[in-house]
Each structure stands twice: as C-alpha cells, then as structure tokens.
Short mmCIF file of N, CA and C and ligand atoms in Angstrom, two decimals:
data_model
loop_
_atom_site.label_atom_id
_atom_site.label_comp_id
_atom_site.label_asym_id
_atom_site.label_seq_id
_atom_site.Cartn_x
_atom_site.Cartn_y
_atom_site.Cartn_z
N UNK A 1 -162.44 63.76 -71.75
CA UNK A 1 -163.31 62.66 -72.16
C UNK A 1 -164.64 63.24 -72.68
N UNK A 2 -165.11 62.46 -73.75
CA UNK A 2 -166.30 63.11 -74.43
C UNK A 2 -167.44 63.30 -73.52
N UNK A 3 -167.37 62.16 -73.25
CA UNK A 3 -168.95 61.87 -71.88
C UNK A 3 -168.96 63.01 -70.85
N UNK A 4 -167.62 63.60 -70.40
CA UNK A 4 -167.92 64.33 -69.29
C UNK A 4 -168.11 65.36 -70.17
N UNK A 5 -167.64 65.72 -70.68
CA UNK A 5 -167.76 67.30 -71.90
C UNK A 5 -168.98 67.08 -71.75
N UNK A 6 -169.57 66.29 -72.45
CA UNK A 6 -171.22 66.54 -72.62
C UNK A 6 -171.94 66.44 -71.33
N UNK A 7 -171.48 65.93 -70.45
CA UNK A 7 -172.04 66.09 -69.30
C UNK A 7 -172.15 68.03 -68.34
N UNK A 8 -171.09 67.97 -68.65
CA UNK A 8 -170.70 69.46 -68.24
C UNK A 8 -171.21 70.12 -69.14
N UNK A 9 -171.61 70.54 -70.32
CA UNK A 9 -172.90 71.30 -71.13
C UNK A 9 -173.78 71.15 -70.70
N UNK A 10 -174.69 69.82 -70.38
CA UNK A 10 -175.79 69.47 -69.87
C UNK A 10 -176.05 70.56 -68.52
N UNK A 11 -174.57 70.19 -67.92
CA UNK A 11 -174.85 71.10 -66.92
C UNK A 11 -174.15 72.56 -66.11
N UNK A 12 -174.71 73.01 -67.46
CA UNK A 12 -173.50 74.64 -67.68
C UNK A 12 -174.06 75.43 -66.48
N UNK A 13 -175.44 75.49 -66.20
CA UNK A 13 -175.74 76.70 -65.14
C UNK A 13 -174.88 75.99 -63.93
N UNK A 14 -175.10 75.10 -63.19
CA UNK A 14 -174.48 74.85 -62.21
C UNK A 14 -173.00 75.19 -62.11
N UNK A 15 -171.96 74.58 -63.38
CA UNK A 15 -170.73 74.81 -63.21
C UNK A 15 -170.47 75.80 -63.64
N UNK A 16 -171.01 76.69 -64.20
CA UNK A 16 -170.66 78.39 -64.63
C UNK A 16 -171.20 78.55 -63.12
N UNK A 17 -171.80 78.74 -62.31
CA UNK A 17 -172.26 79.23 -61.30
C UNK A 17 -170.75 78.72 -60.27
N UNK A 18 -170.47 77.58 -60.02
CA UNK A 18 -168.99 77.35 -59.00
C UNK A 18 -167.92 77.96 -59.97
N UNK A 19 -167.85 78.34 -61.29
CA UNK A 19 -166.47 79.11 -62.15
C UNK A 19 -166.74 80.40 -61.21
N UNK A 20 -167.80 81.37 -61.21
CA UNK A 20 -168.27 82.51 -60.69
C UNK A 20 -167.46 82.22 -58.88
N UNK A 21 -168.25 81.33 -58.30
CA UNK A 21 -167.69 81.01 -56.97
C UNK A 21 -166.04 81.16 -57.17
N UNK A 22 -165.68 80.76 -57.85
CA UNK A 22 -164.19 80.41 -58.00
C UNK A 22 -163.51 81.34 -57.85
N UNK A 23 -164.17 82.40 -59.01
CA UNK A 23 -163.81 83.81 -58.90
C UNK A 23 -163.56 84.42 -58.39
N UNK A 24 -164.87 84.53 -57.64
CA UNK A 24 -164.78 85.43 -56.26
C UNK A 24 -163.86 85.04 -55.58
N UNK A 25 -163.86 83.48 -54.91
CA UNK A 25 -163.10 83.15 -54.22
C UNK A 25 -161.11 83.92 -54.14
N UNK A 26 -160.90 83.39 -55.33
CA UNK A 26 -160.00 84.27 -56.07
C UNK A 26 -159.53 85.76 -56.01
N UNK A 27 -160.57 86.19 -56.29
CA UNK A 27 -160.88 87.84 -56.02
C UNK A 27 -160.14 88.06 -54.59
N UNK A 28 -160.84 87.34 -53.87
CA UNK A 28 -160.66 87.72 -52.24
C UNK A 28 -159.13 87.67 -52.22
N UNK A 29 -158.54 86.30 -52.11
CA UNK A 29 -157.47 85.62 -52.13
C UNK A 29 -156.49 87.02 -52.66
N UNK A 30 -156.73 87.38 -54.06
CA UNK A 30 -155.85 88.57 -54.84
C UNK A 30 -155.00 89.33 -53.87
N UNK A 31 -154.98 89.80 -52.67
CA UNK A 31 -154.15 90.75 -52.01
C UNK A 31 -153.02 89.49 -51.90
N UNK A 32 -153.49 88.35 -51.22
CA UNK A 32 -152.18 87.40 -50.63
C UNK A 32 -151.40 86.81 -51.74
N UNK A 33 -152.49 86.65 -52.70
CA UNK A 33 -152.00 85.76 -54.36
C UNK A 33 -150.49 86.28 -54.49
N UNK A 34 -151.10 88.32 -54.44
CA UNK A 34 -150.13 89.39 -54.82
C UNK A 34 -148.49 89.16 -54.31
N UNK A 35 -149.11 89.05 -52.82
CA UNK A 35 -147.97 89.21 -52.19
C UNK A 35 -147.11 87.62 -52.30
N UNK A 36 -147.64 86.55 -52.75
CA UNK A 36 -146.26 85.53 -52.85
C UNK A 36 -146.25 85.24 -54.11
N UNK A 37 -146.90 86.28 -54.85
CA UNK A 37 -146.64 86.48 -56.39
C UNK A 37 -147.14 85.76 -57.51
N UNK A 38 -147.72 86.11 -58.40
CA UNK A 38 -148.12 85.47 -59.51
C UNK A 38 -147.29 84.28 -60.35
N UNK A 39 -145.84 85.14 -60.22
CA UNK A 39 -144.98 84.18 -61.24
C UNK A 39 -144.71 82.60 -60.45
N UNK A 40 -144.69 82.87 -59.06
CA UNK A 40 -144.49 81.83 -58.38
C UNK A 40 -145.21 80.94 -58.46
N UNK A 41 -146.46 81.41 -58.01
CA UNK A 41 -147.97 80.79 -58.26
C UNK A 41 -148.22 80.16 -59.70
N UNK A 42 -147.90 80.46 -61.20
CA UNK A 42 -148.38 80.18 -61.81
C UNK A 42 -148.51 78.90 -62.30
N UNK A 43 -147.16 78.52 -61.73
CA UNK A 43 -147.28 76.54 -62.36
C UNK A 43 -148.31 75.47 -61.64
N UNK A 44 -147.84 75.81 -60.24
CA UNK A 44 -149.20 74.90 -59.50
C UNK A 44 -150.36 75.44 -60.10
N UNK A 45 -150.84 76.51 -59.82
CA UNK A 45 -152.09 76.85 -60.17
C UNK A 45 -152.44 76.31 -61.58
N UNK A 46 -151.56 76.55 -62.71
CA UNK A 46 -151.87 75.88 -64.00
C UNK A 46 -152.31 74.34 -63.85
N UNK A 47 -151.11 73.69 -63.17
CA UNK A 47 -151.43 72.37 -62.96
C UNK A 47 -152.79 71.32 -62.19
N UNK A 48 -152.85 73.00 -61.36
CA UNK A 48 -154.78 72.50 -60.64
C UNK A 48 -156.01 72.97 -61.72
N UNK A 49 -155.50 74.17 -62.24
CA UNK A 49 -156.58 74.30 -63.41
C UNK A 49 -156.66 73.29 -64.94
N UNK A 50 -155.66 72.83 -64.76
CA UNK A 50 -155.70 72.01 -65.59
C UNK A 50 -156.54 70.46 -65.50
N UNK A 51 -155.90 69.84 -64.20
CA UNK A 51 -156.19 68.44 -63.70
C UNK A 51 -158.10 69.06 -63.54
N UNK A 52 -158.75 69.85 -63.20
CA UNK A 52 -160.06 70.69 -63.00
C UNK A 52 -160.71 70.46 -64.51
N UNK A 53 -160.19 71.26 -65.15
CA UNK A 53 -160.98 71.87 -66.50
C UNK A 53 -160.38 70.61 -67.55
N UNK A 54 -159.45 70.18 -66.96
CA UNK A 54 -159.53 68.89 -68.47
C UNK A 54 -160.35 68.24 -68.06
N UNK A 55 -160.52 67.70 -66.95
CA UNK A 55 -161.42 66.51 -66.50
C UNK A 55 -162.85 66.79 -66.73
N UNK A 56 -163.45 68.11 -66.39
CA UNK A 56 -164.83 68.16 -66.68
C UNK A 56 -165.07 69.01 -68.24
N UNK A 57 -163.85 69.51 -69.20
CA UNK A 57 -164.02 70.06 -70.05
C UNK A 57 -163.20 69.64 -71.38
N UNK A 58 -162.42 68.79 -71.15
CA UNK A 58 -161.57 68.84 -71.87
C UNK A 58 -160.63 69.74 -72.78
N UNK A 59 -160.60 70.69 -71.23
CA UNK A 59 -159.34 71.69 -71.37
C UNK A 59 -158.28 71.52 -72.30
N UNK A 60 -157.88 72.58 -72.62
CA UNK A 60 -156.59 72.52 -73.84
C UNK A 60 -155.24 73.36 -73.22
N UNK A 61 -155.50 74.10 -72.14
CA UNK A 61 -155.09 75.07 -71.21
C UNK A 61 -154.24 75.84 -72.15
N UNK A 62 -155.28 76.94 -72.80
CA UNK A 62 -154.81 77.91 -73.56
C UNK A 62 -154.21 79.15 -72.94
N UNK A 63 -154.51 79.12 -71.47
CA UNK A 63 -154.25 80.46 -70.89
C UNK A 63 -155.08 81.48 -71.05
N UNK A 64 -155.96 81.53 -71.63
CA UNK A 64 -156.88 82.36 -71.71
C UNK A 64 -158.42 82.41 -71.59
N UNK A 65 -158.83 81.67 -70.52
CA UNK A 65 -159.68 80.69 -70.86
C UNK A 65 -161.07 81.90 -71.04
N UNK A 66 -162.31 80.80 -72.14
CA UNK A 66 -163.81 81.55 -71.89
C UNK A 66 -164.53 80.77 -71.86
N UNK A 67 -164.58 79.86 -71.01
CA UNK A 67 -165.68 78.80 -70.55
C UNK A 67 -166.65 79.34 -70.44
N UNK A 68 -166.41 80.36 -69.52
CA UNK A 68 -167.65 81.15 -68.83
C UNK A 68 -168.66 81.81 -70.05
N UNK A 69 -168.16 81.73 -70.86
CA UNK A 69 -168.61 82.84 -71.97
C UNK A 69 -169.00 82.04 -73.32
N UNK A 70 -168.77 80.44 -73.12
CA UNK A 70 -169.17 80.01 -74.12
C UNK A 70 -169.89 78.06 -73.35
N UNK A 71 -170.83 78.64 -72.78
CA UNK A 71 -171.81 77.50 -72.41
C UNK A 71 -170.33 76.86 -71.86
N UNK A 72 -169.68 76.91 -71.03
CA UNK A 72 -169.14 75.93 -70.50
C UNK A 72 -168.77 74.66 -71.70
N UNK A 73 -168.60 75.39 -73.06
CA UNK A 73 -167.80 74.44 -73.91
C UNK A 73 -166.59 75.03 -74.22
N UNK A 74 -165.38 74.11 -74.26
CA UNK A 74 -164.07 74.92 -75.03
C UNK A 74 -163.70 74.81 -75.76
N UNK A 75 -163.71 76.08 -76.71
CA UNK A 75 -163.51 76.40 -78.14
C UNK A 75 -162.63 75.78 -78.58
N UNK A 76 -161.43 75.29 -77.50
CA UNK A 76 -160.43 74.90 -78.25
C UNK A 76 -159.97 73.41 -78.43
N UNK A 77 -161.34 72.90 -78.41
CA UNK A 77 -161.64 71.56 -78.21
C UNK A 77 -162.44 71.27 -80.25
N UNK A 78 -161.77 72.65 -80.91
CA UNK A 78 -162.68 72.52 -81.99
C UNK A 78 -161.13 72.46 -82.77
N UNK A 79 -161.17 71.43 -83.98
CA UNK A 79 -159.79 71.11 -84.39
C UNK A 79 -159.30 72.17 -85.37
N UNK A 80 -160.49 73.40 -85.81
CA UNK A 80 -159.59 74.93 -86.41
C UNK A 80 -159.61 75.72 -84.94
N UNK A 81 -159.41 75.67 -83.87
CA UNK A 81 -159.05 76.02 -82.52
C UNK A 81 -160.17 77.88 -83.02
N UNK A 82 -161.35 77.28 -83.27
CA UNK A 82 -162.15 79.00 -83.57
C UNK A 82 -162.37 79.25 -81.91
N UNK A 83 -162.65 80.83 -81.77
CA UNK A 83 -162.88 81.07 -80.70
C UNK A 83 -164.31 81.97 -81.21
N UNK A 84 -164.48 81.93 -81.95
CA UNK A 84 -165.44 83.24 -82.41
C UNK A 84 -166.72 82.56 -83.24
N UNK A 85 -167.04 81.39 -82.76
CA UNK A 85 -168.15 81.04 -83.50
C UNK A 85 -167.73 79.93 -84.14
N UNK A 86 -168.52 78.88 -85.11
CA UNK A 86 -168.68 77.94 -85.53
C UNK A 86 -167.87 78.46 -87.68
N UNK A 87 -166.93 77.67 -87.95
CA UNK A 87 -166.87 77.40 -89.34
C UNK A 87 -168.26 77.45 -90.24
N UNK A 88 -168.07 77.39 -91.29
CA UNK A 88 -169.08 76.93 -92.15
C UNK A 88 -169.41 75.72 -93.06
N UNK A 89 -169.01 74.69 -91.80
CA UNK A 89 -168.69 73.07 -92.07
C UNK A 89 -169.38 72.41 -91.23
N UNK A 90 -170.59 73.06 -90.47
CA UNK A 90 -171.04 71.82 -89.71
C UNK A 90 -172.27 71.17 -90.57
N UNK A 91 -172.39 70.39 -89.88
CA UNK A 91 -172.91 69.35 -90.84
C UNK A 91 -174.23 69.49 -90.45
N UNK A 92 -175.04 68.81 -90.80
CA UNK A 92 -176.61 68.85 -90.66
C UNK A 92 -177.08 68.81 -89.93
N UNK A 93 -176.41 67.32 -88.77
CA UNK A 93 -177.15 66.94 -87.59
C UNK A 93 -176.00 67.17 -86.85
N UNK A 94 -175.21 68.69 -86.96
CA UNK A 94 -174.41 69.29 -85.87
C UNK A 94 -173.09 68.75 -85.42
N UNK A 95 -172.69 68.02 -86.51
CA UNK A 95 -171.56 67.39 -86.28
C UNK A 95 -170.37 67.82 -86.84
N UNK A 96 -169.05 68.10 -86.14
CA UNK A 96 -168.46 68.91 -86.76
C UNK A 96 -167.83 68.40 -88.66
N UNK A 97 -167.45 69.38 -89.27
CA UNK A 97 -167.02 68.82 -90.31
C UNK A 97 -165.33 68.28 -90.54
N UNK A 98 -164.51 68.11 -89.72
CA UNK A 98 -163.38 67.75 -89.74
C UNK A 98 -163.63 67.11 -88.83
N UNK A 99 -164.20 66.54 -87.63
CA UNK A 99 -164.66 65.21 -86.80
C UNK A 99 -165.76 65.03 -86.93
N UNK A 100 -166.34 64.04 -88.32
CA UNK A 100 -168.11 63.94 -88.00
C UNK A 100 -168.40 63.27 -86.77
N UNK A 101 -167.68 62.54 -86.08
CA UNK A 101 -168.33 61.52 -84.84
C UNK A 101 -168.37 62.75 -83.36
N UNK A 102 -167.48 63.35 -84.08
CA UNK A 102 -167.95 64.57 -82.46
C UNK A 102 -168.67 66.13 -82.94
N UNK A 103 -169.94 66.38 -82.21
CA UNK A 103 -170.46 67.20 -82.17
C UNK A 103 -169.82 68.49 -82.24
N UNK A 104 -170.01 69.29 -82.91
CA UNK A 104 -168.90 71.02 -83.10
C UNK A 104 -169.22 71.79 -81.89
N UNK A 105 -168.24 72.01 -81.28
CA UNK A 105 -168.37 72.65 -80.27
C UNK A 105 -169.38 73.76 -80.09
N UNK A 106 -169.04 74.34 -81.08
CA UNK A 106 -169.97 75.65 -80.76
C UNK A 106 -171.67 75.15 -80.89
N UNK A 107 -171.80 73.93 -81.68
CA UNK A 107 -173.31 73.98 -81.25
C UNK A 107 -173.59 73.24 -79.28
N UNK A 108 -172.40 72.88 -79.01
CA UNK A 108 -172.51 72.27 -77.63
C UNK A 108 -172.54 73.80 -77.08
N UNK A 109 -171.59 74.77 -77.73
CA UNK A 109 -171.43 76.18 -76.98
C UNK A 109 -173.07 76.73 -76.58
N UNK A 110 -173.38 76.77 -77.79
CA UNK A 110 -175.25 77.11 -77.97
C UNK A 110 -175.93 76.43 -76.68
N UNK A 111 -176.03 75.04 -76.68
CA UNK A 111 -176.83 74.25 -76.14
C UNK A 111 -176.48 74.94 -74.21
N UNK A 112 -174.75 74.96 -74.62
CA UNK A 112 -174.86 75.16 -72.74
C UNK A 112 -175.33 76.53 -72.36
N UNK A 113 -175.23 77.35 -73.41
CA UNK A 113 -175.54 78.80 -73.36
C UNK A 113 -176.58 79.42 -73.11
N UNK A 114 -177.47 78.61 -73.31
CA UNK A 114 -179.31 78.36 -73.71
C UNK A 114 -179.61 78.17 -71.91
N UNK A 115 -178.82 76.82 -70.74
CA UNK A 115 -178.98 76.44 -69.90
C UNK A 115 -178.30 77.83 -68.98
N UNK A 116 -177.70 79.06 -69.47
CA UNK A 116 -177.27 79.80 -68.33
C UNK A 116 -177.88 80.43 -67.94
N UNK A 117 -178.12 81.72 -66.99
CA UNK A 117 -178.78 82.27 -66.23
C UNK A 117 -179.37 83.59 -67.51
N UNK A 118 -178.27 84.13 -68.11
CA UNK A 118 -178.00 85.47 -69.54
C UNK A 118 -177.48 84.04 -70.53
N UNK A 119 -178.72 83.81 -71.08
CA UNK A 119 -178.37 83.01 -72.68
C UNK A 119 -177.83 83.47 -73.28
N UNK A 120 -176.81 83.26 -74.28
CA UNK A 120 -176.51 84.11 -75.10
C UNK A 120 -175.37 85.15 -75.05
N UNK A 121 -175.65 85.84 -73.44
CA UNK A 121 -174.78 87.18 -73.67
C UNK A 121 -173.31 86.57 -73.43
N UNK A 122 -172.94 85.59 -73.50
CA UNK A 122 -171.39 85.57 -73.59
C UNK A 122 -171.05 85.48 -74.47
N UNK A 123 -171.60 84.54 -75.75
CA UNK A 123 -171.70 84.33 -76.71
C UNK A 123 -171.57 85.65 -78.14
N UNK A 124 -172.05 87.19 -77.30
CA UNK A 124 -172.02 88.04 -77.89
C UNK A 124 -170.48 88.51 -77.84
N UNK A 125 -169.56 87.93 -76.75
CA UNK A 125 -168.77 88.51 -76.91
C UNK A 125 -167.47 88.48 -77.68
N UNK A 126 -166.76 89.60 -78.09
CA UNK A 126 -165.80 88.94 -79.70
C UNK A 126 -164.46 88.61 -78.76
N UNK A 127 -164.19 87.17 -78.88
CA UNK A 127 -162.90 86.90 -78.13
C UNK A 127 -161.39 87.49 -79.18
N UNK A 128 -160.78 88.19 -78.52
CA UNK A 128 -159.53 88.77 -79.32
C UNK A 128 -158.71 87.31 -79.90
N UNK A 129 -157.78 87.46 -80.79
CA UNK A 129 -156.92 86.58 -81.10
C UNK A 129 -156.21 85.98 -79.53
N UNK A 130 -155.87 84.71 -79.74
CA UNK A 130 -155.19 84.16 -78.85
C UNK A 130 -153.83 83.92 -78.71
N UNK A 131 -153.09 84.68 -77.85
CA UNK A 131 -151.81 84.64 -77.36
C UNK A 131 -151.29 83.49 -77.28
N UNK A 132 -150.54 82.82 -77.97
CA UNK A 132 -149.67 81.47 -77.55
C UNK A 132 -149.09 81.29 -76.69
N UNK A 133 -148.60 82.77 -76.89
CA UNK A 133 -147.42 82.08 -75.13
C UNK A 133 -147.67 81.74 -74.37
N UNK A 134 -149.46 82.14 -74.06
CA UNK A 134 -150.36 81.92 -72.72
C UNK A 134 -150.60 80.46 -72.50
N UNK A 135 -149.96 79.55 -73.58
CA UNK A 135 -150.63 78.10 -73.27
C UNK A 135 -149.63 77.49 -72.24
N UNK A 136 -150.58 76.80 -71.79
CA UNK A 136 -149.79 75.96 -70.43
C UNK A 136 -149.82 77.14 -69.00
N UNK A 137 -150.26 78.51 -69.06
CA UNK A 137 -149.97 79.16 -67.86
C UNK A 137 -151.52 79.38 -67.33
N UNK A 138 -151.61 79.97 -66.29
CA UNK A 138 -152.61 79.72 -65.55
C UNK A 138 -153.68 80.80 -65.55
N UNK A 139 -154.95 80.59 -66.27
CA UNK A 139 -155.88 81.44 -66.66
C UNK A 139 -156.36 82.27 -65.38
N UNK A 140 -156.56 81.66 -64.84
CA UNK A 140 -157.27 82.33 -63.51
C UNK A 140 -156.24 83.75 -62.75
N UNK A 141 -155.15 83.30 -62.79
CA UNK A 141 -153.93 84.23 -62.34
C UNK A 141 -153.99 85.21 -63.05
N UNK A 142 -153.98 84.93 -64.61
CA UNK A 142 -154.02 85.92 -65.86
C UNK A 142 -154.79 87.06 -65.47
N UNK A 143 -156.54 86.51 -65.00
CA UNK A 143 -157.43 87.13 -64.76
C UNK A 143 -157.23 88.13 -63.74
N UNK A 144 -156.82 87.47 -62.52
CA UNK A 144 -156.27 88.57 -61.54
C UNK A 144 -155.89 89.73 -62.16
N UNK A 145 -154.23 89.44 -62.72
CA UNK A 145 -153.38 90.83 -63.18
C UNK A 145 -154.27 91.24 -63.77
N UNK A 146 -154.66 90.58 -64.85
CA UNK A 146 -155.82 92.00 -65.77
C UNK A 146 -156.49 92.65 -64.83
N UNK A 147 -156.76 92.56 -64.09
CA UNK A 147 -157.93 93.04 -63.21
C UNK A 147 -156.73 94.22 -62.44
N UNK A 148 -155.54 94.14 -62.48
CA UNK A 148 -154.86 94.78 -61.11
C UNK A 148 -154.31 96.02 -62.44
N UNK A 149 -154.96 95.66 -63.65
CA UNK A 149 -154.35 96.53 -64.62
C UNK A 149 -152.67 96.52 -65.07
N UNK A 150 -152.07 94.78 -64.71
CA UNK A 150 -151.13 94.64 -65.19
C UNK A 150 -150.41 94.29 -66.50
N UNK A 151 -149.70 93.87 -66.58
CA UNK A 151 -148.72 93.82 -68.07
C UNK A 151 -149.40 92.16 -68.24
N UNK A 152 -149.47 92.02 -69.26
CA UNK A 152 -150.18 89.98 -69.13
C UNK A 152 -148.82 89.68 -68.99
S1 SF4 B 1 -167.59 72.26 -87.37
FE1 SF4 B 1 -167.36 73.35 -85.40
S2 SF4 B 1 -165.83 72.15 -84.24
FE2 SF4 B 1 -165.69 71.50 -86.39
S3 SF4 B 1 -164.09 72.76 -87.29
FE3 SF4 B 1 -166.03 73.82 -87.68
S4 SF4 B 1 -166.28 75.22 -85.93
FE4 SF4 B 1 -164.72 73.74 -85.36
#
C-alpha cells in the first residue's frame, strides 16, 4: 500500500535500525538455522518475509533484497524494476515517468537515505544484476549462506 511505503521512508532510521536487529538476531540463530537447514526453512521464512516487507514496503520478494541500502525503499517497486538508481524519466516534481501519480522510487530511496544514520553510503553501492530464480525465496536465509561462503 502506498501510504505505508511512504510511511516507512518517513521512517527509514527506525526500521533500518529493527532490519539491523533482525540481522543480528539471525546471525545468532545461523548455527540452529544450519542445522534444520536452509532448504527446509526457506518457504516459511519467505512467507514471513514477505507478509513483513510487503506490508510496510511493498515488497516484490525478489530474493535479494536491499532495503537496507536503499532508504528503506524497494527498487523493485519501480515499473523498469532499476536497482541502480533512477531512469532518466522522472519528472519535475519527482514523479515517476511511467506512473506520474506515484513518486519514483529512487527519489523516495534519496529521501529515506538522507533520514539514516550513513546517508548515502548505501546508495553508493552498485547492486549486481538480479537473479530470477531468487524471486519468491527467502532473502534473509540467502544472506546467511552468503555469509557461511555458500553456493546461493
Ligand atoms: S522514474 Fe523512477 S520509478 Fe519510474 S521508471 Fe524511472 S527509475 Fe523507475
């Protein structure tokens, strides 16, 4: 829903700050995650990250997610699905150019980016092309294995 999207920019430090909590939380969890396994894990978990991040973001559940890294807006809430910055179609008063009635993400990206603790520095970062297969599976899990230096 639009209202909460913009609500959740409004208030990126706070909910980038419980994504971080999450993390950790997560982090910890990682030995037990391990042991009853990722693959098992991945549908519920998709299905809680999902019912989560659609509701306050209007998640697309790409599997790959960078909330964290882009003001708590999602890129893929932009209808050329950019991950790397804004087209060269927004409009004057920031509205995207293939939806004038909704604001282009990436200037919502800006706005929440501005409210984080490091403005900006996620924003610096170049998101790789996006894996398809990853849609519908569970970002957070993803994150784990990368971290355990596994196969995605
Ligand atoms: S204006 Fe923004 S949201 Fe619209 S297509 Fe371009 S980058 Fe995407």
């Amino acid at each position: 829903m639009k209202a909460v999207r913009n609500w959740s920019v409004r208030h990126a430090r706070g909910l980038h700050r419980v994504y971080v909590i999450i993390e950790s939380l997560l982090a910890l969890l990682d030995p037990l995650l391990h042991r009853i396994g990722y693959q098992r894990l991945d549908k519920p978990m998709a299905r809680l990250e999902s019912l989560i991040k659609g509701f306050f973001f209007d998640s697309q559940s790409c599997g790959d997610c960078t909330l964290g890294a882009t003001g708590m807006s999602c890129p893929m809430n932009c209808p050329k699905t950019l991950r790397n910055g804004p087209c060269g179609g927004v409009r004057q008063d920031g509205g995207c150019e293939v939806k004038p009635e909704m604001t282009c993400v990436w200037v919502k990206a800006w706005e929440g980016s501005q409210r984080l603790e490091q403005p900006e520095q996620g924003l610096q970062i170049i998101q790789p092309p996006l894996d398809a297969r990853l849609k519908g599976h569970s970002s957070w899990l993803r994150a784990l294995r990368l971290r355990r230096g596994q196969r995605q």
